XYZ file of C-alpha atoms in Angstrom:
559
model
C -27.668 -8.541 -58.552
C -29.289 -6.718 -55.656
C -32.905 -5.608 -55.827
C -32.630 -1.874 -56.541
C -36.101 -1.271 -55.059
C -34.934 -2.309 -51.571
C -34.334 0.684 -49.320
C -30.908 0.534 -47.621
C -28.047 2.830 -46.662
C -26.388 4.032 -49.826
C -22.614 4.555 -50.122
C -21.409 8.085 -49.497
C -18.086 9.734 -50.143
C -16.785 9.443 -46.590
C -13.082 9.465 -45.895
C -12.220 6.272 -43.938
C -10.411 6.890 -40.660
C -8.224 3.961 -39.575
C -7.199 3.668 -35.938
C -4.778 0.835 -35.207
C -4.104 -0.781 -31.836
C -6.840 1.033 -29.951
C -6.595 0.136 -26.260
C -9.865 -1.250 -24.899
C -10.057 -1.330 -21.064
C -11.719 -4.322 -19.409
C -13.352 -4.628 -15.986
C -10.390 -6.499 -14.465
C -7.873 -3.839 -15.494
C -6.614 -5.734 -18.548
C -6.271 -3.916 -21.872
C -6.951 -5.628 -25.191
C -6.322 -4.186 -28.636
C -8.616 -3.331 -31.525
C -8.501 -1.876 -35.007
C -11.212 0.620 -35.883
C -12.322 1.575 -39.398
C -14.822 4.437 -39.355
C -16.315 6.987 -41.712
C -15.266 10.602 -41.194
C -18.662 12.212 -40.844
C -17.736 15.170 -38.676
C -20.272 15.348 -35.871
C -22.306 12.461 -37.332
C -22.480 9.311 -35.224
C -22.485 5.796 -36.610
C -23.395 2.284 -35.427
C -20.674 -0.352 -34.969
C -20.242 -3.763 -36.591
C -18.246 -5.651 -33.947
C -16.117 -8.829 -33.927
C -13.631 -10.398 -31.514
C -11.438 -13.455 -32.067
C -7.963 -15.039 -32.181
C -7.339 -14.728 -35.927
C -5.207 -11.567 -35.581
C -6.811 -8.272 -36.502
C -3.614 -7.253 -38.370
C -3.405 -10.406 -40.503
C -4.402 -9.518 -44.065
C -6.552 -12.094 -45.802
C -5.946 -12.615 -49.489
C -9.239 -13.965 -50.870
C -9.491 -16.122 -54.000
C -10.075 -14.368 -57.288
C -13.654 -15.612 -57.577
C -14.777 -13.843 -54.388
C -17.317 -11.121 -55.183
C -15.517 -8.683 -52.857
C -12.055 -8.084 -54.227
C -8.798 -8.166 -52.321
C -7.719 -5.013 -50.511
C -5.363 -4.170 -47.624
C -8.231 -4.174 -45.102
C -9.633 -7.667 -45.663
C -9.463 -9.965 -42.633
C -10.515 -13.615 -42.341
C -14.229 -14.139 -41.671
C -14.957 -10.460 -40.977
C -16.686 -7.694 -42.931
C -14.885 -5.571 -45.522
C -14.509 -1.961 -44.243
C -14.294 -0.613 -47.800
C -17.897 -1.738 -48.333
C -19.379 -0.970 -44.900
C -17.772 2.350 -43.985
C -19.151 4.231 -47.043
C -22.607 3.032 -45.963
C -22.238 4.655 -42.569
C -20.919 1.864 -40.340
C -17.876 1.569 -38.084
C -16.037 -1.749 -38.371
C -14.300 -2.916 -35.175
C -11.984 -5.930 -34.915
C -10.660 -6.981 -31.525
C -7.869 -9.440 -30.748
C -9.142 -11.817 -28.064
C -7.302 -11.855 -24.767
C -4.046 -13.779 -25.248
C -4.033 -13.611 -29.052
C -2.679 -11.264 -31.700
C -1.575 -8.118 -29.882
C -3.782 -8.573 -26.822
C -1.980 -9.748 -23.662
C -3.317 -12.237 -21.146
C -4.159 -15.909 -20.896
C -5.580 -17.358 -24.098
C -8.990 -18.999 -23.613
C -10.569 -19.527 -27.048
C -14.378 -19.662 -27.131
C -14.627 -19.110 -23.378
C -16.884 -17.303 -20.947
C -13.983 -14.922 -20.279
C -13.956 -14.014 -23.961
C -17.702 -13.330 -23.807
C -17.242 -11.058 -20.790
C -14.429 -9.238 -22.605
C -16.690 -8.834 -25.622
C -19.398 -7.363 -23.387
C -16.936 -4.802 -21.992
C -15.597 -3.930 -25.442
C -19.098 -3.492 -26.899
C -20.073 -1.099 -24.133
C -16.793 0.822 -24.384
C -17.130 1.342 -28.127
C -20.801 2.291 -27.751
C -19.681 5.172 -25.571
C -17.211 6.647 -28.042
C -18.083 10.128 -29.392
C -18.324 8.859 -32.991
C -20.706 5.996 -32.106
C -24.494 6.222 -32.161
C -24.601 3.991 -29.102
C -25.819 1.021 -31.116
C -23.679 -2.067 -31.807
C -24.312 -5.068 -34.027
C -22.292 -8.275 -34.316
C -21.576 -9.936 -37.664
C -18.988 -12.482 -38.768
C -18.392 -16.056 -39.873
C -17.634 -19.146 -37.757
C -15.568 -18.086 -34.715
C -16.839 -14.563 -35.293
C -20.356 -16.009 -35.185
C -19.867 -18.319 -32.211
C -18.853 -15.506 -29.852
C -22.164 -13.807 -30.623
C -24.188 -16.580 -28.976
C -22.182 -16.251 -25.761
C -22.063 -12.468 -25.508
C -25.757 -12.163 -26.431
C -26.543 -14.342 -23.416
C -24.848 -11.728 -21.211
C -27.204 -9.081 -22.632
C -24.932 -6.042 -23.070
C -27.301 -3.030 -23.273
C -25.713 -1.567 -26.419
C -25.852 -4.795 -28.444
C -28.947 -4.211 -30.583
C -28.797 -7.040 -33.156
C -26.684 -10.081 -34.035
C -26.154 -12.079 -37.200
C -24.181 -15.267 -36.422
C -23.142 -16.456 -39.884
C -22.452 -20.199 -39.847
C -21.864 -20.355 -36.118
C -21.674 -23.410 -33.877
C -23.451 -22.779 -30.583
C -23.226 -25.875 -28.365
C -19.487 -26.495 -28.227
C -19.959 -30.060 -26.990
C -22.532 -31.255 -29.527
C -21.715 -29.014 -32.489
C -17.926 -28.920 -32.397
C -15.997 -31.166 -30.012
C -18.104 -34.314 -29.524
C -20.483 -35.351 -32.285
C -22.877 -37.771 -30.635
C -20.270 -38.167 -27.889
C -17.459 -39.048 -30.346
C -14.448 -36.734 -30.276
C -13.969 -34.693 -33.466
C -10.217 -35.225 -33.698
C -9.671 -34.012 -37.231
C -11.084 -30.516 -37.032
C -10.117 -29.721 -33.449
C -6.532 -30.859 -33.897
C -5.958 -29.057 -37.180
C -7.614 -25.845 -35.933
C -5.608 -25.724 -32.709
C -2.273 -26.540 -34.382
C -2.845 -23.972 -37.137
C -3.744 -21.140 -34.754
C -0.791 -21.972 -32.516
C 1.508 -21.922 -35.527
C 0.102 -18.605 -36.736
C 1.055 -17.113 -33.377
C 4.311 -18.865 -32.470
C 5.734 -19.197 -35.971
C 4.226 -16.001 -37.379
C 4.456 -12.278 -36.683
C 2.779 -12.275 -33.230
C 5.847 -13.912 -31.718
C 7.792 -10.673 -32.257
C 5.400 -8.567 -30.177
C 3.439 -11.091 -28.063
C 5.612 -14.207 -27.666
C 3.218 -15.898 -25.218
C 0.140 -15.434 -27.396
C -2.303 -18.321 -27.877
C -0.832 -20.196 -24.926
C -3.516 -22.659 -23.892
C -4.095 -26.341 -23.352
C -7.263 -26.517 -25.386
C -7.039 -30.073 -26.730
C -6.178 -31.611 -23.367
C -8.974 -29.662 -21.709
C -11.523 -30.739 -24.303
C -10.517 -34.402 -24.070
C -10.449 -34.283 -20.277
C -14.079 -33.078 -20.325
C -15.443 -35.823 -22.555
C -18.960 -35.787 -21.091
C -21.294 -32.816 -21.088
C -21.047 -30.752 -17.899
C -21.029 -27.232 -16.515
C -17.705 -26.771 -18.311
C -19.459 -27.015 -21.697
C -22.610 -25.165 -20.626
C -20.568 -22.108 -19.593
C -18.981 -21.831 -23.031
C -22.109 -22.627 -25.050
C -25.213 -20.691 -25.988
C -27.781 -20.093 -23.248
C -30.897 -19.853 -25.372
C -33.203 -18.578 -22.645
C -30.992 -15.506 -22.160
C -30.645 -14.540 -25.821
C -33.260 -11.836 -26.344
C -31.559 -9.551 -28.866
C -32.942 -9.505 -32.459
C -31.378 -12.513 -34.177
C -30.718 -13.407 -37.803
C -29.292 -16.944 -37.727
C -27.490 -17.909 -40.938
C -26.481 -21.485 -41.766
C -25.014 -23.466 -44.653
C -26.387 -26.831 -45.809
C -22.778 -27.914 -46.402
C -21.849 -27.250 -42.770
C -22.901 -30.717 -41.689
C -20.126 -31.286 -39.153
C -19.603 -27.990 -37.344
C -21.919 -24.997 -37.714
C -25.338 -25.834 -39.157
C -26.807 -27.340 -36.006
C -26.005 -24.168 -34.065
C -27.908 -22.023 -36.515
C -31.059 -24.163 -36.594
C -31.027 -24.710 -32.816
C -30.505 -20.988 -32.322
C -33.503 -20.105 -34.420
C -35.723 -22.671 -32.687
C -34.648 -22.008 -29.106
C -33.435 -18.426 -28.647
C -35.797 -16.275 -26.556
C -35.579 -13.416 -29.078
C -38.962 -11.995 -30.088
C -37.545 -10.962 -33.445
C -35.625 -13.706 -35.222
C -35.011 -14.970 -38.700
C -33.319 -18.015 -40.256
C -31.450 -18.229 -43.541
C -29.669 -21.319 -44.897
C -27.609 -21.195 -48.092
C -25.048 -23.318 -49.952
C -21.466 -22.840 -51.085
C -18.092 -22.695 -49.386
C -17.558 -21.462 -45.861
C -16.829 -17.894 -46.976
C -17.934 -17.212 -50.567
C -21.635 -16.691 -49.684
C -20.836 -14.166 -46.921
C -19.142 -11.790 -49.365
C -21.647 -12.213 -52.206
C -23.642 -9.097 -53.122
C -26.952 -10.849 -52.449
C -25.787 -11.737 -48.923
C -24.351 -8.289 -48.193
C -27.730 -6.771 -49.054
C -29.391 -9.121 -46.531
C -26.792 -8.160 -43.930
C -27.247 -4.453 -44.635
C -31.032 -4.638 -44.555
C -30.888 -6.389 -41.181
C -28.553 -3.895 -39.531
C -30.106 -0.867 -41.224
C -33.389 -1.911 -39.639
C -32.089 -2.529 -36.111
C -29.167 -0.104 -35.869
C -30.438 2.803 -37.998
C -34.213 2.488 -37.889
C -34.527 2.300 -41.689
C -37.597 0.469 -42.965
C -35.839 -1.968 -45.284
C -38.815 -4.328 -45.434
C -36.800 -7.242 -44.071
C -39.091 -7.799 -41.098
C -42.151 -7.955 -43.370
C -40.741 -10.960 -45.208
C -41.387 -14.511 -43.991
C -38.881 -15.370 -41.247
C -37.276 -18.375 -42.943
C -35.270 -18.167 -46.171
C -33.922 -21.455 -47.564
C -31.807 -22.257 -50.582
C -33.465 -25.366 -51.998
C -30.901 -27.862 -53.254
C -31.795 -29.959 -56.254
C -28.501 -31.809 -56.507
C -25.062 -31.515 -58.025
C -24.764 -27.767 -58.647
C -21.555 -25.816 -58.052
C -23.531 -22.585 -58.155
C -26.155 -21.294 -55.690
C -29.696 -22.621 -55.911
C -32.837 -20.489 -55.735
C -34.088 -19.324 -52.334
C -37.585 -20.038 -51.039
C -39.345 -18.283 -48.162
C -41.070 -20.273 -45.424
C -43.034 -19.284 -42.333
C -41.447 -21.600 -39.777
C -38.763 -24.193 -39.027
C -39.266 -27.100 -39.283
C -41.834 -26.620 -42.040
C -45.411 -27.034 -40.831
C -46.441 -29.000 -43.920
C -43.743 -31.629 -43.359
C -44.883 -35.200 -43.914
C -42.726 -37.079 -41.403
C -42.128 -40.385 -43.181
C -40.517 -43.555 -41.849
C -38.186 -45.402 -44.171
C -37.634 -48.827 -42.632
C -34.343 -50.705 -42.851
C -34.547 -54.143 -44.437
C -31.271 -56.100 -44.575
C -30.942 -58.396 -47.587
C -28.013 -60.319 -46.164
C -26.640 -61.165 -42.731
C -23.130 -59.728 -43.014
C -21.459 -56.702 -44.606
C -20.344 -56.929 -48.217
C -16.921 -55.475 -47.414
C -15.228 -53.491 -50.166
C -18.121 -54.066 -52.549
C -20.070 -50.782 -52.795
C -23.435 -52.495 -53.348
C -26.017 -51.775 -50.642
C -26.716 -54.613 -48.218
C -30.304 -53.582 -47.664
C -33.285 -51.550 -48.749
C -35.211 -48.572 -47.369
C -38.990 -49.116 -47.514
C -41.924 -47.041 -46.299
C -43.627 -50.306 -45.275
C -42.289 -51.974 -42.134
C -40.927 -55.498 -42.663
C -42.865 -58.060 -40.627
C -40.108 -60.505 -39.770
C -37.181 -59.539 -37.576
C -33.786 -59.695 -39.286
C -30.271 -58.519 -38.530
C -26.987 -57.708 -40.230
C -23.501 -57.773 -38.695
C -20.337 -55.881 -39.643
C -16.815 -55.597 -38.174
C -16.073 -52.500 -36.080
C -12.425 -52.428 -37.164
C -12.103 -54.038 -40.610
C -8.455 -54.572 -41.501
C -7.384 -53.602 -37.977
C -8.085 -50.581 -35.810
C -5.619 -48.401 -37.718
C -7.222 -49.008 -41.101
C -8.418 -45.659 -42.484
C -9.288 -46.629 -46.049
C -12.057 -48.438 -47.853
C -15.725 -48.834 -47.112
C -16.896 -49.909 -43.673
C -20.263 -50.794 -42.184
C -23.435 -51.420 -44.171
C -25.689 -49.464 -46.520
C -29.395 -49.262 -47.298
C -31.007 -47.726 -50.390
C -34.459 -46.822 -51.591
C -35.639 -48.057 -54.946
C -35.259 -45.552 -57.758
C -37.625 -42.719 -56.831
C -40.779 -42.516 -58.934
C -40.974 -38.726 -58.583
C -38.936 -35.783 -57.340
C -38.869 -35.997 -53.532
C -37.933 -33.037 -51.345
C -36.348 -33.740 -47.959
C -36.001 -30.552 -45.894
C -35.617 -30.491 -42.115
C -34.159 -32.462 -39.190
C -33.710 -36.248 -39.455
C -33.724 -39.094 -36.938
C -32.259 -42.573 -37.369
C -33.807 -44.986 -34.854
C -31.817 -48.199 -34.582
C -31.824 -51.337 -32.488
C -28.220 -52.458 -32.159
C -25.927 -54.825 -30.304
C -22.190 -55.444 -30.178
C -19.628 -57.919 -28.920
C -17.884 -54.954 -27.248
C -18.907 -52.681 -24.373
C -19.563 -49.784 -26.754
C -20.077 -48.997 -30.431
C -19.921 -45.919 -32.617
C -22.668 -45.169 -35.100
C -21.740 -42.998 -38.088
C -24.703 -42.261 -40.371
C -24.336 -40.694 -43.816
C -27.122 -39.827 -46.242
C -26.166 -39.752 -49.922
C -27.816 -38.777 -53.206
C -27.206 -41.543 -55.758
C -27.908 -40.747 -59.399
C -29.249 -43.125 -62.061
C -25.637 -43.901 -62.998
C -24.940 -45.197 -59.497
C -22.676 -42.274 -58.580
C -22.999 -39.652 -55.848
C -24.080 -36.142 -56.758
C -21.571 -33.903 -54.966
C -22.396 -30.590 -53.335
C -19.992 -27.764 -52.472
C -18.094 -28.408 -49.240
C -16.887 -25.904 -46.661
C -13.543 -25.520 -48.397
C -15.083 -25.426 -51.846
C -14.332 -29.115 -52.380
C -16.816 -31.652 -53.812
C -18.804 -32.989 -50.851
C -20.094 -36.482 -51.501
C -22.853 -36.580 -48.932
C -26.129 -34.838 -48.139
C -25.828 -34.811 -44.346
C -24.451 -36.784 -41.394
C -25.185 -37.933 -37.860
C -23.279 -39.708 -35.097
C -23.843 -41.464 -31.768
C -21.739 -43.368 -29.287
C -24.090 -46.134 -28.100
C -23.105 -45.810 -24.428
C -24.330 -42.187 -24.592
C -27.757 -43.026 -26.025
C -29.568 -41.606 -22.972
C -32.045 -38.905 -23.987
C -32.989 -35.694 -22.232
C -36.806 -35.989 -22.306
C -37.311 -32.278 -21.654
C -35.327 -31.222 -24.709
C -35.918 -34.081 -27.118
C -38.369 -33.625 -29.973
C -39.894 -36.330 -32.177
C -37.738 -35.118 -35.071
C -34.631 -34.085 -33.084
C -33.422 -36.257 -30.200
C -31.375 -34.458 -27.549
C -28.852 -36.684 -25.816
C -27.868 -35.899 -22.234
C -24.224 -37.015 -22.679
C -23.822 -36.948 -18.890
C -23.124 -40.643 -18.253
C -22.093 -43.861 -20.000
C -24.455 -46.789 -20.211
C -22.089 -49.540 -21.299
C -23.311 -52.339 -23.520
C -23.323 -55.956 -22.473
C -22.151 -58.418 -25.163
C -25.130 -59.267 -27.345
C -27.500 -56.928 -25.486
C -29.919 -55.204 -27.881
C -30.553 -51.516 -27.186
C -32.418 -48.707 -28.924
C -30.405 -45.749 -30.205
C -31.815 -42.552 -31.666
C -29.190 -40.935 -33.872
C -29.586 -37.213 -34.453
C -28.829 -36.541 -38.127
C -28.215 -32.886 -38.819
C -30.844 -30.964 -40.798
C -30.650 -30.876 -44.552
C -32.382 -29.868 -47.739
C -32.331 -31.883 -50.951
C -34.729 -32.547 -53.772
C -33.895 -36.120 -54.740
C -34.772 -36.265 -58.419
C -36.903 -38.896 -60.096
C -34.782 -41.970 -60.781
C -32.349 -41.179 -57.933
C -31.904 -43.242 -54.784
C -31.619 -42.133 -51.172
C -28.742 -44.047 -49.625
C -28.021 -44.486 -45.929
C -24.577 -45.636 -44.831
C -24.163 -46.870 -41.242
C -20.626 -47.543 -40.147
C -18.195 -47.759 -37.229
C -16.030 -44.867 -38.419
C -15.952 -41.850 -40.728
C -17.213 -42.604 -44.213
C -18.083 -40.854 -47.478
C -18.086 -37.067 -47.334
C -16.282 -36.686 -43.989
C -13.640 -34.361 -45.440
C -11.497 -32.917 -42.611
C -14.175 -33.577 -39.968
C -12.885 -36.932 -38.765
C -13.270 -38.577 -35.365
C -11.338 -40.611 -32.815
C -11.602 -44.356 -33.423
C -11.641 -45.632 -29.829
C -10.075 -48.850 -28.537
C -13.394 -50.613 -27.897
C -13.748 -51.027 -31.676
C -10.725 -53.328 -31.975
C -11.847 -56.829 -32.936
C -15.518 -56.086 -32.219
C -18.537 -56.939 -34.358
C -21.631 -54.740 -34.432
C -25.154 -55.773 -35.378
C -28.171 -53.806 -36.590
C -31.554 -55.378 -35.853
C -34.570 -54.603 -38.043
C -38.177 -55.605 -38.601
C -40.751 -57.032 -36.233
C -40.682 -55.409 -32.804
C -37.341 -53.797 -33.634
C -38.314 -51.825 -36.725
C -35.184 -49.729 -37.250
C -36.022 -46.765 -39.465
C -34.999 -43.407 -40.849
C -37.479 -40.590 -40.150
C -37.326 -38.206 -43.106
C -39.015 -34.792 -43.473
C -40.775 -35.134 -46.825
C -42.042 -31.782 -48.109
C -45.060 -31.682 -50.406
C -45.228 -28.894 -52.948
C -46.750 -25.625 -51.751
C -50.388 -25.124 -52.645
C -50.731 -22.341 -55.183
């Protein structure tokens, strides 16, 4: 339940005015369409909660029964519920992106054009007689991602943003993980949105809606370039107050955007929150709505809700295997200042992969092995079209002697070689219980997620950007390919996305390294390129090539 002592806008008995298909003029003469839900307060003026996207403003979302906000005719996917916000003195605005829903024009999802349109719409709504002149942006996923782009354009009336689980760098966060194309998500998302438009109601009133060549365009631009920079966050230009909200389960799409946003945005006033649960349940929970309301009450209404007096970082601390939320803990910074960055060295116990056997082929030790060793595994076991069974090799710690908290970014430094000109590195960290089984967490779709976090890297794109790389978070340039020579040993630093887990006493930390998607990939699968066919990959460890996992070990707070 919410803390009743917190000062926020209280619900009032406003009548809700609903304006459908409001025409919003844009700078190039185009008109896009919006739905507006606003409280009837007479001469009173209200701030706006704004979203724009391709999910159709008229498409009613029927939430599951266990959602804390109950179904009603005004619910819409990944956006706020007007029946909760309007009584508290907010206008809810939903806009169909250009070329989607009812809005005409060429569809360009997640584009600079969409950001410019959002800028124009924000300023137009800010000038309406019922608006206070202040606009905030709040929404999940797509409705979070647009916030990064429009905030970089600095519309004067945009006073605060709250990107809730929002990817920010469309190359690194969404399309190419470590330079490897994210086929599964991108394909399913594009096909589903196209079907919603061409096989659903929009065809009757906007038959050319969502007409784009997104997948071809993304695959054509398979290295980072100005194409990706234009449609990604520009941190140095984001100055608006920022509350970045991530999900520990968002290990293959959104979480990196939220942590990078908090670390890099130029905003003087910024906060970070990371929770657990499905992709949408936490957003509509009462506890979360109070956080949202406190944030926007402060910046859009000038109410002293106390939110800016709290420490800037709020983390749900996972202790393993729960289907319900964990307790939150406040911190003063990200990554945590008291982090004990600890190397866990890879020590192979055999020279080749064990195949289908699930036993780990090696150990993780905090002491570096003196002698150099190596272990080899096939890049395409059972043929390049094999999608089942275990691949690659695994390393485990001994059973932990005490509870061990790992919270923060992770780096996997490897020395590798291959018989092919390239190799893909898929890294998965798992929480293995005393019974030898994974402890699952809640995935983005509410499914059991059998991994703690993941990382990826295409070896030919191992080149680092020295200006942006940090000891605990490598930043790969992804602007050229440095092909491997057969048998050549190279160093690769794999960025593993941030996580939080208290590995309990008696549990083991397991690291899987493979040539393709492994445990816990869910629908975030990747393209298995032709260079894998018939190839064998080798990990080198020990001696001068001490491959290791750099983990952020968190000691208990001093009381």
